[in-house]
XYZ file of N, CA, C and O in Angstrom:
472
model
N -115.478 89.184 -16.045
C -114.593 88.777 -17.121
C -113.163 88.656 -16.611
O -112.391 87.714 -16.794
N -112.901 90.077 -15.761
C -111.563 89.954 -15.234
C -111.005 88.225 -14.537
O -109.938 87.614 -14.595
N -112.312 87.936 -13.931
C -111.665 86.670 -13.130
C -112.297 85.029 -13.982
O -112.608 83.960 -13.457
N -112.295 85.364 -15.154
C -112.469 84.030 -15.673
C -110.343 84.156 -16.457
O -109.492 83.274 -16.564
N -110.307 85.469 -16.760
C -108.957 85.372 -16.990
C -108.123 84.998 -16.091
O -106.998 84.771 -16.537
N -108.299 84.809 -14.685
C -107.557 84.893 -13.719
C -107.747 83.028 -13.290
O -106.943 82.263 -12.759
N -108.832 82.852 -13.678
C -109.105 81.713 -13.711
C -108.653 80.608 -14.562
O -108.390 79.451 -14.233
N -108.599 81.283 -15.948
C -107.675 80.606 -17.306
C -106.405 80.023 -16.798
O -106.041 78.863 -16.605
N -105.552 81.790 -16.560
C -104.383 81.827 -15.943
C -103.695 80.395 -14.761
O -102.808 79.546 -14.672
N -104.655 80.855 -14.197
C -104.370 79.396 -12.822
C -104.307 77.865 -13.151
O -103.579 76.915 -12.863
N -105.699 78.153 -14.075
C -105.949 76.628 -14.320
C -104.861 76.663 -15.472
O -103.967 76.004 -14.940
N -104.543 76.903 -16.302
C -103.367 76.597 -17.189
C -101.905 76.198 -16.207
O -101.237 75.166 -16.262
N -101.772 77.004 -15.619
C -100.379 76.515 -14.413
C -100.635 75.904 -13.845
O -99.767 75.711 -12.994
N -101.606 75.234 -13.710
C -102.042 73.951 -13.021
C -101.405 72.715 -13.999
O -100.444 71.948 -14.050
N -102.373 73.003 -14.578
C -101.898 72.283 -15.497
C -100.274 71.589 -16.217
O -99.888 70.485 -16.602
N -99.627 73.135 -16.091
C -98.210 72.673 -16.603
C -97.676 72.036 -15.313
O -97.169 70.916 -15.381
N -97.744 72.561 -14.364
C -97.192 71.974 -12.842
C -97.494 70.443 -13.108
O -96.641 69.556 -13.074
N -98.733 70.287 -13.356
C -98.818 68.786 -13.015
C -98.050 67.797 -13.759
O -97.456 66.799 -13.351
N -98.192 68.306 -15.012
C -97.741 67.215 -16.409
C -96.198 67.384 -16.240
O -95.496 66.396 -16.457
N -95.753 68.290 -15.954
C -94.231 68.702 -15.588
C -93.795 67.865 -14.403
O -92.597 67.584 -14.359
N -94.674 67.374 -13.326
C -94.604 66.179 -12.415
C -94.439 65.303 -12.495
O -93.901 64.696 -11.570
N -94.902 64.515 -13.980
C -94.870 63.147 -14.639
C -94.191 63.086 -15.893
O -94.372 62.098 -16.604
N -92.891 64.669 -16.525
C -92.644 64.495 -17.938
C -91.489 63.602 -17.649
O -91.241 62.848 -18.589
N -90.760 63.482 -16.674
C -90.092 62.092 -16.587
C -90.482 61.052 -16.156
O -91.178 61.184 -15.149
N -90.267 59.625 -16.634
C -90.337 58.699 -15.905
C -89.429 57.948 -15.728
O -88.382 57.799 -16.357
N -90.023 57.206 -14.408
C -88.473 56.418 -13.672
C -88.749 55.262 -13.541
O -89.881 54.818 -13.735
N -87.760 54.582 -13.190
C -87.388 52.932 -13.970
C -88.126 51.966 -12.247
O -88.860 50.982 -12.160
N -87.549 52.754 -11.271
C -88.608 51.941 -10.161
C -88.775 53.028 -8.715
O -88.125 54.024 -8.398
N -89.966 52.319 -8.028
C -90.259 53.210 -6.742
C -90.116 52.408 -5.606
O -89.596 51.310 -5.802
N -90.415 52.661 -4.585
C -89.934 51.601 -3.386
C -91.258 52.436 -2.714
O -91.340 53.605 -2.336
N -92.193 51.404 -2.727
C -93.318 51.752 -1.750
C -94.153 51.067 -0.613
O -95.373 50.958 -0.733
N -93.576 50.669 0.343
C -93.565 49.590 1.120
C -94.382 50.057 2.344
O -94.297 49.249 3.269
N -95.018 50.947 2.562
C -95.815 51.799 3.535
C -97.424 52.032 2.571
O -98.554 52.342 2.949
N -97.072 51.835 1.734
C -98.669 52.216 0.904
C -99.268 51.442 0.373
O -98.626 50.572 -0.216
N -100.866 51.384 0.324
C -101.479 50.700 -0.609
C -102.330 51.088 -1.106
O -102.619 52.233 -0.761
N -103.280 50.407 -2.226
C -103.913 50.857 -3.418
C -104.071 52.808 -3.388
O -103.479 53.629 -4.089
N -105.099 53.026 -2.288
C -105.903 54.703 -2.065
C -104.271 55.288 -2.566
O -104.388 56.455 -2.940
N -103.076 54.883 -2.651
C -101.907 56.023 -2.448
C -101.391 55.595 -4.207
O -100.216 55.644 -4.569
N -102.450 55.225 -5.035
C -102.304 54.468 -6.624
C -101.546 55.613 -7.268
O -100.498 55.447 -7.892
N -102.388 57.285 -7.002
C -101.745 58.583 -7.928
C -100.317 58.722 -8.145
O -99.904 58.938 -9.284
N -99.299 58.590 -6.878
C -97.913 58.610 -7.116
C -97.242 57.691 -7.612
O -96.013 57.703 -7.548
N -97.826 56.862 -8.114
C -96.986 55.387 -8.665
C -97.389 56.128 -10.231
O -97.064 55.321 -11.102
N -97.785 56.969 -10.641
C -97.917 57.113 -12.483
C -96.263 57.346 -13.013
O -95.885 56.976 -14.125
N -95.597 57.851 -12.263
C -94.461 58.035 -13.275
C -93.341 57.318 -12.507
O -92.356 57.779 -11.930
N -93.793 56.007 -12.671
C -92.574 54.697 -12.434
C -93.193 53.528 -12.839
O -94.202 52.848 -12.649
N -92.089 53.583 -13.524
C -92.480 51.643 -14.812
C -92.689 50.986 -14.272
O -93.744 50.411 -14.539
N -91.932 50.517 -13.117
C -91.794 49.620 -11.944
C -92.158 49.624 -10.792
O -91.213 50.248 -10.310
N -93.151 49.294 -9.521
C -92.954 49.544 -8.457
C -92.884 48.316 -7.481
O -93.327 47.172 -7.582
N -92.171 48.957 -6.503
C -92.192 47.195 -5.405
C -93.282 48.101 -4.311
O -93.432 49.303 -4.096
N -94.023 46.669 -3.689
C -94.831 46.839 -3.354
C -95.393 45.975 -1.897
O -95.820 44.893 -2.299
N -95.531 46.059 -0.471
C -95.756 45.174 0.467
C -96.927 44.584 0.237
O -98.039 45.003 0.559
N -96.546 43.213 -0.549
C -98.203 42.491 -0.489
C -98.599 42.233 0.052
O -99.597 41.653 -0.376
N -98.470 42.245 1.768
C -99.472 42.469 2.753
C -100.624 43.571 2.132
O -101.702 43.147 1.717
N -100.289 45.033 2.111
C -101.122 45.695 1.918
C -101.738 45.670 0.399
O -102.417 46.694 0.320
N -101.801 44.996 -0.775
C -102.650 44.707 -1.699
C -103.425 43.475 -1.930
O -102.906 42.461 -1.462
N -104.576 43.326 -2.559
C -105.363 42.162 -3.146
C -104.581 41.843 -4.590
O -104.409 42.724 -5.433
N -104.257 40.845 -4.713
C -104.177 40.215 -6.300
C -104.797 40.989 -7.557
O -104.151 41.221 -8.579
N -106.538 41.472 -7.291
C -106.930 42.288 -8.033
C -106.601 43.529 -8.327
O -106.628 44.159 -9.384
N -106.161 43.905 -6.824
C -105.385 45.299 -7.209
C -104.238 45.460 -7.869
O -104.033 46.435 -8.593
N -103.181 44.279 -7.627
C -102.131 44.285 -8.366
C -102.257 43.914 -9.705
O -101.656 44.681 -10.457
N -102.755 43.123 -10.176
C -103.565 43.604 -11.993
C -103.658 44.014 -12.329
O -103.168 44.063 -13.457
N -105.071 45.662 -11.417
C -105.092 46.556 -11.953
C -103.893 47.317 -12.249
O -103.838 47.788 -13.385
N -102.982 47.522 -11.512
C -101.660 48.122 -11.223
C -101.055 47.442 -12.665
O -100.411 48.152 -13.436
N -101.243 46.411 -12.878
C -100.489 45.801 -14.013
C -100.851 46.164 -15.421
O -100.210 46.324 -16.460
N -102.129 46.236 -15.070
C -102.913 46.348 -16.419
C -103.137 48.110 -17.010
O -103.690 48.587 -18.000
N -102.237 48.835 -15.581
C -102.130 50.082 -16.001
C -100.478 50.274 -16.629
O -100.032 51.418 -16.547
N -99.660 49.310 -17.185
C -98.647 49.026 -17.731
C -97.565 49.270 -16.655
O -96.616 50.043 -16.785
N -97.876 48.393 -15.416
C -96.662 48.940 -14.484
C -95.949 47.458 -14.438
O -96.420 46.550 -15.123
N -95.067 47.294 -13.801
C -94.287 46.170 -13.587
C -94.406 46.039 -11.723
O -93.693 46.590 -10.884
N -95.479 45.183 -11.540
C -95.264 45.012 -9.529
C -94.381 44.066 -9.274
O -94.364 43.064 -9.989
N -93.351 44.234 -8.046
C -92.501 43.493 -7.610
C -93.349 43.687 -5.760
O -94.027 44.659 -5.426
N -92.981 42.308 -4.744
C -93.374 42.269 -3.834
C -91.718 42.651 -3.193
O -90.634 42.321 -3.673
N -92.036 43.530 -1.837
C -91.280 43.191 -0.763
C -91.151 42.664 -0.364
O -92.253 42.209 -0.060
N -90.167 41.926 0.222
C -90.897 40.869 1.486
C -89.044 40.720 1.948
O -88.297 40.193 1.124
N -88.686 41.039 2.790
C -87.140 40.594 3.998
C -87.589 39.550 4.617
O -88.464 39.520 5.482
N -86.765 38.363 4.011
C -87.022 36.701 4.559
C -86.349 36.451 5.543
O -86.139 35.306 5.944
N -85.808 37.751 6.205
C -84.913 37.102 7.841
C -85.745 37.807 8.302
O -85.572 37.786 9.520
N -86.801 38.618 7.983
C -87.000 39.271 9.441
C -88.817 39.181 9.850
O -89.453 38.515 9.034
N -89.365 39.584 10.625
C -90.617 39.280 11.265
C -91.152 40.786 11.892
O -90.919 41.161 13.041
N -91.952 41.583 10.829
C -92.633 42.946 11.557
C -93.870 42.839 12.334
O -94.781 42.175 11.840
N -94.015 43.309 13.303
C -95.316 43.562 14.005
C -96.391 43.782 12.826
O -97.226 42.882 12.742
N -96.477 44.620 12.094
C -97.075 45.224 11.289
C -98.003 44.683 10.293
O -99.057 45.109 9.820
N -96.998 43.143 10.027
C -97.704 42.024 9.192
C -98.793 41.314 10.044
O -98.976 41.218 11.258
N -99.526 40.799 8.813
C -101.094 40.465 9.219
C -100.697 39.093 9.887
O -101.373 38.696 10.836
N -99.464 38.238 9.362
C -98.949 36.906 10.046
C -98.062 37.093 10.940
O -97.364 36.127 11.249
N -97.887 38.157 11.480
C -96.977 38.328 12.843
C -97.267 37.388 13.865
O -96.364 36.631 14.219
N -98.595 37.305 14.492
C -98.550 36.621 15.736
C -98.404 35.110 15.254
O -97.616 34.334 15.796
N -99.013 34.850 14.471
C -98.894 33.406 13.869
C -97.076 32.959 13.622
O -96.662 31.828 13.365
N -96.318 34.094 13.776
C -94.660 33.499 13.569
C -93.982 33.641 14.700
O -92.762 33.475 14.694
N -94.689 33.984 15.898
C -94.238 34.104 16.932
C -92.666 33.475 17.211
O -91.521 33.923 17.269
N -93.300 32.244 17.336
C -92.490 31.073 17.924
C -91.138 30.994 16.810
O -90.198 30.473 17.410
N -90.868 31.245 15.801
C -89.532 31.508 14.753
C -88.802 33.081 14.850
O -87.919 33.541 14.127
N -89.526 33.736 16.045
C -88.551 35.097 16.640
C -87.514 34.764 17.132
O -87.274 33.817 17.881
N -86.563 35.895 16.534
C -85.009 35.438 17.341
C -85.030 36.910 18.026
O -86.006 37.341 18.640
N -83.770 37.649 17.826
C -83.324 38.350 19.146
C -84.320 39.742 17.985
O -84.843 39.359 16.939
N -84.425 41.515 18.500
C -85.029 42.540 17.623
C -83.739 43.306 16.969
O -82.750 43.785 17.524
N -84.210 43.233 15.198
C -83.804 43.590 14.349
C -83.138 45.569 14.705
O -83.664 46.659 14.481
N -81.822 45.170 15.314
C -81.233 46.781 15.341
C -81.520 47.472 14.396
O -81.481 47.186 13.199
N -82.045 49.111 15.266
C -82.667 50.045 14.317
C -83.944 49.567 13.870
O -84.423 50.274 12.983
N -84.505 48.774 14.146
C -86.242 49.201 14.057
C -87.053 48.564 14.833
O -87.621 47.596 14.325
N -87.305 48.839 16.027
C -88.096 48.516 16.859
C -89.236 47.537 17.318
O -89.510 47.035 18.408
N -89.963 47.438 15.692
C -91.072 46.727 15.501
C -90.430 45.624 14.930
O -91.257 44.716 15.009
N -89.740 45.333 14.568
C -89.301 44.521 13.545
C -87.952 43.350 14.856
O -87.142 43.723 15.704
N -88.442 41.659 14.262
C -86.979 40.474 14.696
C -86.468 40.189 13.682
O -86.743 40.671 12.583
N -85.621 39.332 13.932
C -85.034 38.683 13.372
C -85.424 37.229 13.336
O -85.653 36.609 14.374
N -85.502 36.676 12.116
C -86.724 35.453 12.091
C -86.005 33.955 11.795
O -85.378 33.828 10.743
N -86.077 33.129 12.481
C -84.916 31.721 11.945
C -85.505 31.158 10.763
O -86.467 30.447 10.473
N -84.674 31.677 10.262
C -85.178 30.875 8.383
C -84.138 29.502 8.060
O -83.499 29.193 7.054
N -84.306 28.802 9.500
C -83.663 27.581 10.048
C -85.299 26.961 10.004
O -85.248 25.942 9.315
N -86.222 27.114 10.314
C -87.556 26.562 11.143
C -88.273 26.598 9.372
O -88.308 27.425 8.461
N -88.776 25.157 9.598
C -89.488 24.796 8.120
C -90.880 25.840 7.988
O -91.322 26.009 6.852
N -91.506 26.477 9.053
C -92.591 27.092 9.274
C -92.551 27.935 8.804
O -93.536 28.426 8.254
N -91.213 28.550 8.820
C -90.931 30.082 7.937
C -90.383 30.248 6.732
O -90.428 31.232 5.994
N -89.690 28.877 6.540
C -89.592 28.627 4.867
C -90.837 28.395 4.147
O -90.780 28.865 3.011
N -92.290 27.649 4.514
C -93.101 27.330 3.756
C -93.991 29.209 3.719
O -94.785 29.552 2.843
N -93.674 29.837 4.554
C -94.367 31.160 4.242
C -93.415 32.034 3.540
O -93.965 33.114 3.324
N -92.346 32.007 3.147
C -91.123 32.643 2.049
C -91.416 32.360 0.647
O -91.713 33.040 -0.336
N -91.191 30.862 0.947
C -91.181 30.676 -0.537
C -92.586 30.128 -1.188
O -92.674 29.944 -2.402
């Protein structure tokens, strides 16, 4: 008996901990490293931006249809390793984007990289 009380106990502070995690919400998140599996921390933000490299269309629906507002990332000067069209932009690399390693600087002079922007 002693440890179903002890058990009450816990699971009740569980409880407040969590909901006390989400009694505010915030107007936007910046999540540009994550996709869908990382869905739990996006509940308490109206808004989130989001690298649509890493989502499907369907996922962002769902995301929508859970009353969020998705915005895409996307920096139109620059060119990350990281993206799935990296090697394909090769040839529109300019000199590497100071302070991040993986990342150029991309000529948004070259029609090749305007038709993948806009």
């Amino acid at each position: 008996m002693k440890h179903i009380k002890y058990l009450a106990v816990l699971f009740s502070a569980m409880t407040v901990l969590l909901a006390a995690c989400c009694k505010d919400s915030f107007d936007y998140g910046v999540f540009t490293g994550d996709d869908i599996n990382q869905q739990k921390k996006y509940e308490c933000y109206d808004s989130i931006v989001v690298d649509p490299s890493n989502f499907t269309s369907n996922q962002v629906e769902t995301l929508k249809a859970d009353g969020k507002n998705v915005y895409a990332y996307l920096n139109i000067g620059s060119l990350e390793n990281a993206q799935p069209y990296y090697k394909s932009y090769k040839d529109v690399m300019l000199d590497r984007y100071d302070g991040w390693p993986d990342e150029h600087w991309a000529d948004v002079t070259k029609e090749k990289w305007q038709r993948l922007v806009v």
